[in-house]
Coordinates of C-alpha atoms in Angstrom, one line a residue:
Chain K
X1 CA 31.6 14.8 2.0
X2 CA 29.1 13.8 4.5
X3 CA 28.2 10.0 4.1
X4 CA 24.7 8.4 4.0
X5 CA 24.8 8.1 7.9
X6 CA 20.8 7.2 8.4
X7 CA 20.9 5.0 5.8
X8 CA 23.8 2.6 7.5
X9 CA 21.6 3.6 10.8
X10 CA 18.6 1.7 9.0
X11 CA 20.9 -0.9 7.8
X12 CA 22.1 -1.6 11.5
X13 CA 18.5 -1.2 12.7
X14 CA 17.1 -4.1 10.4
X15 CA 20.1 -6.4 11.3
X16 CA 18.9 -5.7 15.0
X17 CA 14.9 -6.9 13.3
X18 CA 17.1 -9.9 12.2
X19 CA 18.8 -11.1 15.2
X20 CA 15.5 -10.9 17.1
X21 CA 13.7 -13.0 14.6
X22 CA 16.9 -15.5 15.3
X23 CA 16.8 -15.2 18.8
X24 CA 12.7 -15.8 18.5
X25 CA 13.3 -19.1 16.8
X26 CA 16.3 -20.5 18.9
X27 CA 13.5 -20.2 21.8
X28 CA 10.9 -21.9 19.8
X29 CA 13.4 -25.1 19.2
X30 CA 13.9 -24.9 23.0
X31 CA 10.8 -24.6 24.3
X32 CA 9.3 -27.6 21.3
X33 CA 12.1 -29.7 22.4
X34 CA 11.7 -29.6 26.3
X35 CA 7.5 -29.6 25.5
X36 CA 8.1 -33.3 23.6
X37 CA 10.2 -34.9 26.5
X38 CA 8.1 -33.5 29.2
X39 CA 4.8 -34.5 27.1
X40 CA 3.5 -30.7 28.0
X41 CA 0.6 -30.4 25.4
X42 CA -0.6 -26.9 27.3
X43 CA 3.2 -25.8 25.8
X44 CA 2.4 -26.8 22.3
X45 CA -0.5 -23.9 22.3
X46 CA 1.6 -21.4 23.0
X47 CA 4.4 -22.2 20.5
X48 CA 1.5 -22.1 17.8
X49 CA 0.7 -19.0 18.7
X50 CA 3.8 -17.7 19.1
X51 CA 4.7 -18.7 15.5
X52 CA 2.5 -16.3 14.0
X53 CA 4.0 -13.5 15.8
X54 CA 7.8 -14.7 13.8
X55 CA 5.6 -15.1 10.8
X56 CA 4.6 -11.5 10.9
X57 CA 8.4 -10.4 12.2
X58 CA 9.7 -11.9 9.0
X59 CA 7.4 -9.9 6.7
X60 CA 8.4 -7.0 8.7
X61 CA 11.9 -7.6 7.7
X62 CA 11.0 -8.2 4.2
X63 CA 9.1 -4.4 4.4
X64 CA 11.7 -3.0 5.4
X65 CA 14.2 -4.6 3.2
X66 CA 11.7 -3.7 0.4
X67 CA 11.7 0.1 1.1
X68 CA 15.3 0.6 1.8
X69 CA 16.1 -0.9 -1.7
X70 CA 13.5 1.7 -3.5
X71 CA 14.2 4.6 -1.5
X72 CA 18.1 4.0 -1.3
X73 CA 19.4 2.1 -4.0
X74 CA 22.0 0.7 -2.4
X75 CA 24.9 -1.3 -4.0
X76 CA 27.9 -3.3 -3.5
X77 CA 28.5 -4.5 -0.2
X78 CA 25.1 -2.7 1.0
X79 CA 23.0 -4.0 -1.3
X80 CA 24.1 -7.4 -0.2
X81 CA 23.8 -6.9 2.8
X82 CA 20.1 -6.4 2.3
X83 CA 19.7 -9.2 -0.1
X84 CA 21.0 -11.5 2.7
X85 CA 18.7 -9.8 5.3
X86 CA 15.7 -10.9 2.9
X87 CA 17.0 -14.6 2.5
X88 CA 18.1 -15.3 6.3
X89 CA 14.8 -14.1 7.3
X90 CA 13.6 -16.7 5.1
X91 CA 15.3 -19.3 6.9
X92 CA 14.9 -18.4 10.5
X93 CA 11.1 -18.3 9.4
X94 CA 11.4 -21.8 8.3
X95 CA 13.3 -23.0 11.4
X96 CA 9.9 -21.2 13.8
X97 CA 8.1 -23.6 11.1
X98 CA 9.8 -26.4 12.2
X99 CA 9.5 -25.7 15.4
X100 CA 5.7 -25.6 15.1
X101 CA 6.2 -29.0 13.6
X102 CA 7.3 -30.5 16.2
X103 CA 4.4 -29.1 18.8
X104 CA 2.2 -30.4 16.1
X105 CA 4.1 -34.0 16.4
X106 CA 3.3 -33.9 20.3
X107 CA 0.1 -33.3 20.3
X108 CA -0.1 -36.1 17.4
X109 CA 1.8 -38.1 19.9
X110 CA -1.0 -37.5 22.7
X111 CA -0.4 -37.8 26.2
X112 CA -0.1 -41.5 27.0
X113 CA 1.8 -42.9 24.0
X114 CA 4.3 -44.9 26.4
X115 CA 7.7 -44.8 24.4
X116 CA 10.4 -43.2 25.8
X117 CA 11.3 -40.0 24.0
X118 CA 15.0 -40.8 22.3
X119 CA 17.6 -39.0 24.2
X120 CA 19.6 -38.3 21.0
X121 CA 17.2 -35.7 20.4
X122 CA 18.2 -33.7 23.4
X123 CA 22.2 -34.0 22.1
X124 CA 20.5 -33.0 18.4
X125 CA 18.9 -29.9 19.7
X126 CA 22.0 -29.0 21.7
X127 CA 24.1 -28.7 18.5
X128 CA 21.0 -27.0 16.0
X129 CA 20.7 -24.6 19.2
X130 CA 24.6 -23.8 19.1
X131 CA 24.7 -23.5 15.3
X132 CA 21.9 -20.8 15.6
X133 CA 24.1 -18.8 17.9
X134 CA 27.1 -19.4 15.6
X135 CA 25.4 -18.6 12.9
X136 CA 23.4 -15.1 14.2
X137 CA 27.1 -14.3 15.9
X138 CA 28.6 -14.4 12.2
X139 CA 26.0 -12.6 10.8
X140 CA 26.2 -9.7 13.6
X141 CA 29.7 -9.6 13.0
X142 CA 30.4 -9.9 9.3
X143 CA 32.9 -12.8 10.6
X144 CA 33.9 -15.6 7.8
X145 CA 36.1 -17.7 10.8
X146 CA 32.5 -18.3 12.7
X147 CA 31.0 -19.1 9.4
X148 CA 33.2 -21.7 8.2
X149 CA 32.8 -23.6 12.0
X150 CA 28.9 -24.2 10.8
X151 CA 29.9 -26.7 8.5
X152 CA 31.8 -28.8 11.1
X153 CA 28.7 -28.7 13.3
X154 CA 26.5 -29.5 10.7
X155 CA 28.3 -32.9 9.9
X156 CA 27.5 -34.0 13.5
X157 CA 24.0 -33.3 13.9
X158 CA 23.8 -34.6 10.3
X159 CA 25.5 -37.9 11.9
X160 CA 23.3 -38.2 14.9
X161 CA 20.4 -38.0 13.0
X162 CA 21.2 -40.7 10.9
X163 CA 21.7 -43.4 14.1
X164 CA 18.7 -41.6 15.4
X165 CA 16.6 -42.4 12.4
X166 CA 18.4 -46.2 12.2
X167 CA 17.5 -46.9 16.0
X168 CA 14.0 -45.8 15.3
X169 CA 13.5 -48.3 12.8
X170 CA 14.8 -51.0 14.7
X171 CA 12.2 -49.9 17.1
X172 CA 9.5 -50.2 14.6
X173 CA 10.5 -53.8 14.2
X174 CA 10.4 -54.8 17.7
X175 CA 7.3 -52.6 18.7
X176 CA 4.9 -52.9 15.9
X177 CA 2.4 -51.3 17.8
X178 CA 4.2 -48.4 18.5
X179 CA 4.9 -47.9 14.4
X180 CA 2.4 -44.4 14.3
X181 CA 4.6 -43.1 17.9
X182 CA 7.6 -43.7 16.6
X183 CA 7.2 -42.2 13.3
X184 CA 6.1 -39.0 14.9
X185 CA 9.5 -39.3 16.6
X186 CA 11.4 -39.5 13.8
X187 CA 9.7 -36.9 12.2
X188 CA 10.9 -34.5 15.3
X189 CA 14.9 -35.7 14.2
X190 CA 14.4 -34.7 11.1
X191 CA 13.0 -31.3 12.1
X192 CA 15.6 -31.0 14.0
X193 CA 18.3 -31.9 11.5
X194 CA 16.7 -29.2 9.4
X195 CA 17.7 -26.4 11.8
X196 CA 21.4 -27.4 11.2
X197 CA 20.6 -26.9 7.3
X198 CA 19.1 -23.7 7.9
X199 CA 21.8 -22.0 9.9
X200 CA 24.4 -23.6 7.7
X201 CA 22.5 -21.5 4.9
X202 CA 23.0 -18.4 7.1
X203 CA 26.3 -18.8 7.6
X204 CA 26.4 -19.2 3.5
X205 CA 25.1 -15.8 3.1
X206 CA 27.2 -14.4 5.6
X207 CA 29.9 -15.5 3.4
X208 CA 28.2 -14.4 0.3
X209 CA 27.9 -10.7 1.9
X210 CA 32.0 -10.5 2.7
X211 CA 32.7 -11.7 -0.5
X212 CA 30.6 -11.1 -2.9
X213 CA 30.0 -14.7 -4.8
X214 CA 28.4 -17.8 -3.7
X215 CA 30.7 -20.5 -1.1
X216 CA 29.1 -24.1 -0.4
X217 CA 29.9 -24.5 2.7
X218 CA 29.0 -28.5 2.8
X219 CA 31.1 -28.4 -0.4
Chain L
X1 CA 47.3 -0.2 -29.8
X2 CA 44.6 -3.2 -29.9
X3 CA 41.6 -1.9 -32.6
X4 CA 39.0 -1.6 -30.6
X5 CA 40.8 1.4 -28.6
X6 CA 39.6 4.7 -29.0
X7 CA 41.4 6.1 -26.6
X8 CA 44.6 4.8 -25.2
X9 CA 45.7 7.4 -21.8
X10 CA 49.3 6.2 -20.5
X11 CA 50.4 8.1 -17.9
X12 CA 48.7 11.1 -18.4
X13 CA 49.4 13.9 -15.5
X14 CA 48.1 17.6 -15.9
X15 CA 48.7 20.7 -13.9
X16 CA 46.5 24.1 -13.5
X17 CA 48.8 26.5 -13.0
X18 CA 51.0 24.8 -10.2
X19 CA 48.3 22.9 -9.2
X20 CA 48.2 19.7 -10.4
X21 CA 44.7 17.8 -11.6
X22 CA 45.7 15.0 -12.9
X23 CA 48.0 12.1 -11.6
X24 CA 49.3 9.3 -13.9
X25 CA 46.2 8.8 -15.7
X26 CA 46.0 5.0 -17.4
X27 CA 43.1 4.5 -19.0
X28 CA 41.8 2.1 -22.2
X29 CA 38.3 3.6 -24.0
X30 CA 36.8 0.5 -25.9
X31 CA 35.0 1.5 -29.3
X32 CA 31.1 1.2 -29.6
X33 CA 30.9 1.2 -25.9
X34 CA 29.7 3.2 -22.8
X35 CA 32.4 4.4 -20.8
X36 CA 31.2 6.3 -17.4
X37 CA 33.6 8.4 -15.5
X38 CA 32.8 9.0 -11.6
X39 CA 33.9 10.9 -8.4
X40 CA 33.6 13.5 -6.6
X41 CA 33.7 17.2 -7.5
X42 CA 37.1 18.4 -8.2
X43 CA 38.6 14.5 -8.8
X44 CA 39.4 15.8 -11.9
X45 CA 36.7 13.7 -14.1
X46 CA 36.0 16.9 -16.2
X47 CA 39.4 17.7 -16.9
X48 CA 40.1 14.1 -18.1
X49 CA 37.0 14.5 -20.6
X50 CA 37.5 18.0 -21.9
X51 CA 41.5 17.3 -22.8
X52 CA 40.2 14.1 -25.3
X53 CA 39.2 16.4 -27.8
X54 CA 41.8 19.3 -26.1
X55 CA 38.7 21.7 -24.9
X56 CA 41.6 22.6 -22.1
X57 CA 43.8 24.0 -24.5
X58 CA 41.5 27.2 -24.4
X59 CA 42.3 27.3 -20.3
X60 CA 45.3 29.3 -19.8
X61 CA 48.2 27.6 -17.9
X62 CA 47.7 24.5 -18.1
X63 CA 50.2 21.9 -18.7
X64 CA 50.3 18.5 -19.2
X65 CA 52.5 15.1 -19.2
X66 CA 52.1 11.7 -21.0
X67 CA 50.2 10.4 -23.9
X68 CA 46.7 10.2 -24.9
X69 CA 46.1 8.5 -28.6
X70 CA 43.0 8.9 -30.4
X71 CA 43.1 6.2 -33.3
X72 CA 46.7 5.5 -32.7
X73 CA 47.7 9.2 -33.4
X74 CA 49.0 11.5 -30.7
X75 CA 46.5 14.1 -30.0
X76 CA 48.5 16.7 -29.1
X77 CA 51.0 16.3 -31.6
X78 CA 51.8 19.7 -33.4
X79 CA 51.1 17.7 -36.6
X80 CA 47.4 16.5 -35.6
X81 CA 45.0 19.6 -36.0
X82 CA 42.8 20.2 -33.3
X83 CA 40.0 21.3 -35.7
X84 CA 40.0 17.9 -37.2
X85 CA 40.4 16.2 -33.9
X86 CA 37.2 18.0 -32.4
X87 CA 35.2 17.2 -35.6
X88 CA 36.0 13.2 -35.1
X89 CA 35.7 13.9 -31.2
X90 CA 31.7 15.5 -30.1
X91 CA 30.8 16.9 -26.8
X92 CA 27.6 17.8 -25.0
X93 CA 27.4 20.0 -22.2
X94 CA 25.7 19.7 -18.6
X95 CA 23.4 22.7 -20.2
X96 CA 21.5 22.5 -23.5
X97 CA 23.4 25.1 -25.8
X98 CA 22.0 25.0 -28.9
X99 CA 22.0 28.1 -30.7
X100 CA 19.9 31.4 -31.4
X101 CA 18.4 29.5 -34.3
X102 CA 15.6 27.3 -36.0
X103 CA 15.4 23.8 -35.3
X104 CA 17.1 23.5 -38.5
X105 CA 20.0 25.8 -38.7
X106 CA 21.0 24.0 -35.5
X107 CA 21.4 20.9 -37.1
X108 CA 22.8 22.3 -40.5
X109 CA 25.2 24.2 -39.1
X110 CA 28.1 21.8 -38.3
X111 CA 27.6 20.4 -41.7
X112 CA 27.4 23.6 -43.5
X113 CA 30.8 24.7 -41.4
X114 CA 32.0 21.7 -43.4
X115 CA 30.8 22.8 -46.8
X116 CA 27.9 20.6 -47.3
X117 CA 25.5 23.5 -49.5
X118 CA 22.8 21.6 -51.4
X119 CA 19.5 21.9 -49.8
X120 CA 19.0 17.9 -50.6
X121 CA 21.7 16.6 -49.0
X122 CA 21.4 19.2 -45.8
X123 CA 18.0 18.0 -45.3
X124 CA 18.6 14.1 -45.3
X125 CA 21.2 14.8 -42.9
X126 CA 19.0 17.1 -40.7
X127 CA 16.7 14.3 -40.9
X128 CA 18.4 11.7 -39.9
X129 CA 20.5 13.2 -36.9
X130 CA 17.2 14.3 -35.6
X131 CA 15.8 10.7 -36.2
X132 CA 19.1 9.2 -34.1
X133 CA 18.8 11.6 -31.1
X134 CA 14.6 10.6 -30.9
X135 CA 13.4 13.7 -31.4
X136 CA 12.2 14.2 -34.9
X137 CA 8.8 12.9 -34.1
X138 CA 8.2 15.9 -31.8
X139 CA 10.0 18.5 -34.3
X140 CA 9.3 17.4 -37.7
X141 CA 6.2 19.5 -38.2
X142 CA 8.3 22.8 -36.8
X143 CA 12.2 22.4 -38.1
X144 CA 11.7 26.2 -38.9
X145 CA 10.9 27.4 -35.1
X146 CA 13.2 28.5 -32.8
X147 CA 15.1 26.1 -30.9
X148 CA 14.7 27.8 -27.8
X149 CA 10.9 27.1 -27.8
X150 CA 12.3 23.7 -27.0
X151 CA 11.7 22.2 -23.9
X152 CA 15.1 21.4 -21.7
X153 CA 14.8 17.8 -22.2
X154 CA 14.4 18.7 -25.9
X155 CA 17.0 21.1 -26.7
X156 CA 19.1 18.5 -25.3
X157 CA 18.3 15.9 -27.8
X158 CA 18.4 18.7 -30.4
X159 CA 21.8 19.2 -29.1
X160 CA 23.1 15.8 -29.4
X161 CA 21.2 16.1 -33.2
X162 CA 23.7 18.9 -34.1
X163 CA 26.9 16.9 -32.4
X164 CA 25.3 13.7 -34.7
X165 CA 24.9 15.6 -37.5
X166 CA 28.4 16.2 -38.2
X167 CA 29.3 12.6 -38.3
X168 CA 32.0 11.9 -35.2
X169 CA 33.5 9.3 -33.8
X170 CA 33.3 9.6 -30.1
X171 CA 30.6 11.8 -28.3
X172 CA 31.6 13.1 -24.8
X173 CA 29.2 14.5 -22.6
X174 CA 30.0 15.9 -19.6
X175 CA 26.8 15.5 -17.3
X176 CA 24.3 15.6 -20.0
X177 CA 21.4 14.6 -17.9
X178 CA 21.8 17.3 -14.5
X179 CA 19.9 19.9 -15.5
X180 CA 17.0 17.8 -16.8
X181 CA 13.8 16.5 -15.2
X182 CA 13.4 13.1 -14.6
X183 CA 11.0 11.8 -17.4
X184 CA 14.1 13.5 -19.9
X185 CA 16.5 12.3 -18.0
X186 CA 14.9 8.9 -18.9
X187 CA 14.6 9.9 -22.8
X188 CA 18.3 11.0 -22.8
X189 CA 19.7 7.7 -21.1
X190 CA 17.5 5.3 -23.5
X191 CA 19.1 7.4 -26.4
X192 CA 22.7 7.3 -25.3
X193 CA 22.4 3.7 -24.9
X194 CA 21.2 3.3 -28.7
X195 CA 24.0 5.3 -29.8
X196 CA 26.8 3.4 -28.2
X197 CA 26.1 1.1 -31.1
X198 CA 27.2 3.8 -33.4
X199 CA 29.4 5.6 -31.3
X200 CA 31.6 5.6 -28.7
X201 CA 30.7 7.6 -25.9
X202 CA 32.3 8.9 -22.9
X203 CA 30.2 10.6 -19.7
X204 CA 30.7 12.1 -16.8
X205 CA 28.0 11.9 -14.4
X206 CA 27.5 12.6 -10.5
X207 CA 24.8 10.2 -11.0
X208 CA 25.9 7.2 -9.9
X209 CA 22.7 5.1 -10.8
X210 CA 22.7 6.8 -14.4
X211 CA 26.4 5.1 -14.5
X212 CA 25.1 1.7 -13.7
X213 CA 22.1 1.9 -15.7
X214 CA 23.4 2.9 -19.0
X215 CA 27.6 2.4 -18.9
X216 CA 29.2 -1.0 -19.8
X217 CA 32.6 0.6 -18.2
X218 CA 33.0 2.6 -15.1
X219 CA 36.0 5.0 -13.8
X220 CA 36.6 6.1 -10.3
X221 CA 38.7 9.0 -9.8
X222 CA 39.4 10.6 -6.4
X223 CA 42.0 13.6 -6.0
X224 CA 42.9 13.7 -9.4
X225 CA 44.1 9.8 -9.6
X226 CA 42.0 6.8 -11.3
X227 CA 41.6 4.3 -8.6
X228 CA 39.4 2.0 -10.5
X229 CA 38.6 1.1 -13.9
X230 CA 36.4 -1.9 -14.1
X231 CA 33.0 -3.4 -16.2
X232 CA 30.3 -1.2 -14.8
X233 CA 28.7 -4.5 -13.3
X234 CA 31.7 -5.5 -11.5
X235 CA 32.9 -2.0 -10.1
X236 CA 28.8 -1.5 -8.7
X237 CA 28.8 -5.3 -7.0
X238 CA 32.2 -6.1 -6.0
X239 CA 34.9 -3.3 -6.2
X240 CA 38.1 -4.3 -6.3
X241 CA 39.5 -1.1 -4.0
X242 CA 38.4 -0.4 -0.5
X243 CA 37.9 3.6 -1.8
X244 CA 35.3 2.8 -4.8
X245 CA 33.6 0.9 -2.6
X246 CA 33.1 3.6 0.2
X247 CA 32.4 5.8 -2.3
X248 CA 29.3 4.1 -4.1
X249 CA 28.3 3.1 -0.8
X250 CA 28.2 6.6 0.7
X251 CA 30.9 5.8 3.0
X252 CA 33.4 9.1 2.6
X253 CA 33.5 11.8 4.8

């Protein structure tokens, strides 16, 4: 018997659509990250624009996801694996939106708003950007062991955002004047922190695809 | 044997000839329910169908190994007689059969077989097996026509009328549904699913879609062994064996 060998091609071909719209967003966390400490509002432009260009990968995905399900009919294993195709995409859209977020923040923030940018942000980003790799590495390799490592992560960033968000209200009481900067800071944590969510939901669908029911893995 | 078995298969083996078909077959039918029966061509899914009501008695050299109870009784027990086994047991065919004959005769002929004469009782029953197979609004005004004026999709109804009208127990249907167009296909499937309340029902199919959609248990043979026999939800989302799953996922080859 011959098996459905362009149908697992198409399969392969959307993960690729996937790990592109991953790879898309991890540079979008960069590049808003290095914009807010280097105050570049020209940078901020271009990560808006690039947004819509994820946005319109991600309905791509969902297209394709759509079609293979109507022509195909897959089930099992395949159908969850394009099930989870549909719901990471989801996420790695939402973690471009966050991104946009926080070039939104710096141009809020202006160019002369005098505060020093909080270095725990840099140490933040550095674990949401690792997560996204750890996650997308799972994903491209069905692997539960990289999964399960997400959770772990997750805890830290979780952790640095909380003294992150208790330093900045500190700040708030010592520099009143400040209050509207420093809340635009915080706001860029917790963007931040929400990558870690994100790619900790990824890593919950990777599991969800190997074994066929739902795993919390903050649980 | 628990009551709501219809069919209890213990390790059931059959040969062609030297050739063997059947390996160590365990299987439990429940009563009033769908069971599908998959594979590939030549697993053997046929050959487990046509021996619950003995249809492989008619092929020469076969043998065969094990127990299959129908109601607690041994079907192949010299007491049991096949007649009576067949009349409790139905089948329908891949190909609509139904006979050189009116609408009516088809339906009146198992019964009359049974020696049911009075023209009363003949009709209520013609009637009403038409009526549970969905097709007496489209033949009610014609019962006297020729059944071969049917179309596919209807002769095949007609033909589950005739298997209905006689009253069984089970119904077996050995790919009922391949040789129809897809709009019958759908009329056929809705139907079997309305029977199961009244029936038990066993199918093969190649469709493995038609399995999900309509059975509430699924078997997986391969080379003449069952490898999986699981609620039809379960064995289409999370089989238990590495060979199911290749196999509903087009993996084989």
């Amino acid at each position: 018997m011959v098996g459905r060998e362009q149908f697992h091609a198409e399969l392969e071909k959307m993960k690729t659509m996937v790990i592109d719209l991953a790879e898309g967003a991890k540079e979008q966390l960069s590049r808003s990250v290095e914009a807010l400490y280097n105050g570049d509002l020209e940078a901020t432009n271009n990560i808006l624009e690039d947004d819509k260009v994820l946005d319109q990968k991600e309905m791509d995905i969902n297209e394709a996801v759509i079609l293979l399900i109507a022509r195909e009919q897959p089930v099992a294993s395949d159908l969850r694996r394009l099930i989870i195709a549909l719901k990471i995409s989801t996420d790695l859209e939402r973690m471009a939106d966050h991104a946009k977020n926080i070039a939104k923040s710096i141009q809020h923030l202006g160019e002369n708003h005098g505060i020093n940018i909080h270095e725990k942000l840099s140490d933040m980003k550095e674990i949401a950007i690792r997560m996204i790799d750890l996650s997308i590495k799972s994903y491209k390799h069905e692997d539960m062991t990289i999964a399960r490592k997400l959770a772990e992560l997750d805890d830290q960033l979780d952790k640095l955002y909380g003294e992150v968000t208790k330093e900045l209200l500190e700040e708030t009481a010592t520099n009143p004047q400040s209050i509207q900067h420093i809340m635009q800071m915080a706001y860029c944590a917790r963007y931040i922190e929400r990558f870690g969510d994100h790619a900790t939901n990824i890593g919950e669908n990777v599991l969800y695809l190997i074994k066929g029911k739902s795993i919390d893995l903050n649980a | 044997m628990a009551n709501n078995t219809v069919f209890s298969i213990e390790d059931f083996n059959l040969w062609y000839g030297s050739n063997q078909a059947l390996y160590k077959i365990d299987l439990q039918v429940p009563r009033n329910q769908i069971t599908a029966v998959i594979g590939p061509s030549g697993c053997g899914k046929s050959t487990l169908l046509k021996t619950l009501n003995r249809m492989n008695d008619l092929v020469s050299g076969v043998n065969i190994a094990g127990t299959i109870k129908y109601n607690d009784q041994d079907i192949f027990n010299k007491k049991n007689m096949v007649e009576e086994l067949r009349t409790q047991v139905g089948m329908v065919f891949q190909k609509p059969n139904p006979f050189p004959k009116s609408i009516y005769d088809n339906v009146a002929y198992g019964p009359r077989i049974h020696g049911i004469k009075k023209k009363k009782v003949l009709d209520e029953i013609v009637e009403k097996s038409l009526k549970d197979a969905a097709i007496w609004d489209e033949v009610k005004d014609r019962l006297n026509q020729n059944a071969f004026g049917l179309s596919g999709g209807q002769q095949q109804r007609l033909c589950i009328a005739r298997c209905l009208a006689i009253e069984p127990d089970v119904i077996l249907m050995d790919e009922p549904t391949s040789a129809l167009d897809p709009i019958s296909t759908l009329k056929v499937e809705e139907l079997i699913k309305e029977l199961k309340n009244k029936y038990t029902i066993v199918i093969v199919t190649h469709n493995m879609q038609q399995a999900a959609r309509i059975s509430n248990k699924t078997a997986f043979m391969l080379n003449g062994e069952l490898v999986e026999f699981s609620d039809t939800d379960t064995l289409f989302s999370t089989p238990r064996d590495k060979r199911t799953e290749d196999y509903i996922t087009g993996r084989f080859g």
